[in-house]
Steps between C-alpha positions, in 0.01 A plus 500: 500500500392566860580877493239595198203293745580715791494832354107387357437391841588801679350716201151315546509558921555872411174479286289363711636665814406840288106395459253673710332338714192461370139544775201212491178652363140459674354469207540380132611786233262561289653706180607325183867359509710649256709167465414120559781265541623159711703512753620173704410678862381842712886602477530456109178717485622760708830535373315554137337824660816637731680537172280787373442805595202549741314694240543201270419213753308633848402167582491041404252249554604151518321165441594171637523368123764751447316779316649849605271837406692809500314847527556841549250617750426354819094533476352244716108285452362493806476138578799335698728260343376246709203525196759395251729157594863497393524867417729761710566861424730712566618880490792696481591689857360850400756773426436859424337597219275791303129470568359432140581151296816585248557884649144558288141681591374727761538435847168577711463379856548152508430472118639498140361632233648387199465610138502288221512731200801372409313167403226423239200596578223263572106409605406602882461140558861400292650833696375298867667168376809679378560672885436123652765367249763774593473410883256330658407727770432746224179642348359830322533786762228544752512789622333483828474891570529821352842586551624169350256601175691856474836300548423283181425828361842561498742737321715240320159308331500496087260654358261174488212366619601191759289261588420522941365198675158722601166494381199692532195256503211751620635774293442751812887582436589274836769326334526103660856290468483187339533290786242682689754631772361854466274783359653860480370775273826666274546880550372593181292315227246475226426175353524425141298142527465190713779261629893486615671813560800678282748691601464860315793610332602792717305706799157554357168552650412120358530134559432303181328153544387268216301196468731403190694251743588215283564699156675912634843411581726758742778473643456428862623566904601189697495520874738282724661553842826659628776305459600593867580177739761644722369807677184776372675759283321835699494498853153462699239776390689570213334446127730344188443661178748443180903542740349727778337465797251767617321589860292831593559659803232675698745711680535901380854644430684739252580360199831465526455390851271233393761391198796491795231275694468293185871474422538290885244214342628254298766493195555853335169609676338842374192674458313300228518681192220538228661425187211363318122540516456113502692465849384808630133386423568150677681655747208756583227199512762222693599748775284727535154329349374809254482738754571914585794383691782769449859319493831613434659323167846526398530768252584884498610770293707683786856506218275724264104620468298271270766238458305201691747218588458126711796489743609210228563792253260399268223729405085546663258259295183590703152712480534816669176646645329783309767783504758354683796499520461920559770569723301688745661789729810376256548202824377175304777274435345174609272264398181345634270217432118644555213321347689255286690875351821681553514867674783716580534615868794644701757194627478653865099442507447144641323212354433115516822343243568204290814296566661271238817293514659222305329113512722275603598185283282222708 
């Protein structure tokens, strides 16, 4: 009878010895639990959360009446525990992961902007409470700058209008973020009418804003943070954008010396190469703010004339400048960025460059 006990003994030590060890929080977690229950102390709690996977259960709270909330982000209010008697919380030890919530959205900076066409569509003011219910710390994309407005104009949208968390109060075209944080006028617009901003349904010369608020549904573009807690995912200097991380470098070389310098930064370094017109455009205002600046990108014909490829193999998805690509003196296998355009020049001419290499899971 005694041999039976001792196996479920040492099977329960092995269980518990397994948990992480879960950190003490500063402050109280603010998302909505995805599961309520009563547990009979701290450990009970705990050991509720350890058994699923972190992107299942990130993080507990537990009350001294034996509630236990389970979540699956670790967004914190501001105010202390101290503010709320009884009630600890707790997180997972952070372990390497992608930057954006469920491997989904663009990765931009510090941000994530994520889509949710996949969803019904909704009122701007359902779309807002719809962002706060997926994560607290969430809310429709503010774009706080240029560069991160041409990054939600991204390559991979539907063809939809999405609701923005921007509006346009003076209509002067200064477009103003919902919580005030900022005022920034988009690269390119005409305006339809009065009120929040839409997302146009590919790269046109127009923003569309409406005043129907509370009767137009669209689908919509939340915006959260990385999901990085163990170390920044591009080192110092460098900008995140979807996998990559991206730096300009002010120093001139050949292009393939500069692609050799690139290849010595970071994970599968490389010249950056221009493989769509939406990264090359944020790319062109990010690192080098809209200017004449000639760079070095990664992309050549130099295996055959006219055949234009990325050093990724994939084919050249960018505006050429009047003319170009001509081949002059038969020499031009390169490519340049000038003026937000490509050019061919000769690889031995020197030039400013582009570097990209792999993000690292944070």
């Amino acid at each position: 009878m005694r041999r039976p006990l001792l196996v479920l003994l040492c099977a329960a030590a092995a269980a518990g010895a397994g948990q992480p060890s879960f950190q003490l929080l500063s402050g109280v977690l603010a998302a909505t639990p995805f599961k309520t229950l009563t547990t009979i102390s701290n450990v009970a709690c705990s050991s509720r959360c350890s058994r699923l996977a972190y992107s299942k259960c990130a993080a507990y709270s537990f009350a001294a009446n034996g509630t236990c909330w389970l979540f699956r982000t670790t967004c914190l209010r501001t105010e202390p525990s101290a503010d709320h008697p009884g009630v600890v919380s707790y997180a997972k030890p952070p372990e390497p992961s992608r930057w954006c919530p469920d491997n989904q959205g663009i990765a931009f900076d510090n941000r994530c902007f994520m889509r949710r066409h996949a969803l019904i569509p909704l009122t701007w003011q359902a779309a807002q409470q719809a962002c706060k219910i997926r994560d607290a710390c969430s809310h429709l994309a503010m774009p706080t700058h240029r560069a991160a407005f041409l990054a939600l104009w991204h390559f991979k949208r539907p063809n939809a209008y999405e609701w923005i968390g921007a509006e346009d109060p003076d209509g002067d075209g200064v477009m103003s973020n919902m919580d005030g944080s900022s005022s920034w006028t988009p690269p390119m617009y005409s305006w339809a009418s009065a009120g929040p901003i839409l997302m146009p349904d590919r790269y046109l010369s127009e923003i569309h804003r409406t005043t129907n608020v509370n009767s137009n549904i669209h689908y919509y573009i939340c915006e959260g943070d990385l999901q990085c807690r163990m170390n920044a995912p591009c080192p110092a200097g460098w900008f995140l954008l979807e996998q990559y991380c991206y730096q300009y470098f002010a120093d001139s070389r050949t292009w393939h010396d500069a692609n050799a310098f690139c290849s010595t930064h970071g994970t599968n370094g490389q010249l950056a190469s221009p493989g769509s017109n939406s990264i090359w455009l944020v790319l062109w205002d990010r690192l080098l703010d809209n200017t004449e600046t000639r760079v070095f990108m990664g992309a050549h014909d130099i295996g055959r004339e006219g055949l234009w490829y990325t050093l990724d193999g994939g084919g050249v998805g960018v505006p050429w400048l009047s003319s170009q690509p001509d081949n002059a003196g038969g020499a031009e296998h390169c490519l340049e960025m000038i003026g937000g355009a490509a050019n061919d020049i000769p690889c031995d001419h020197l030039r400013h460059f582009i570097c990209r290499s792999d993000a690292q899971l944070c």
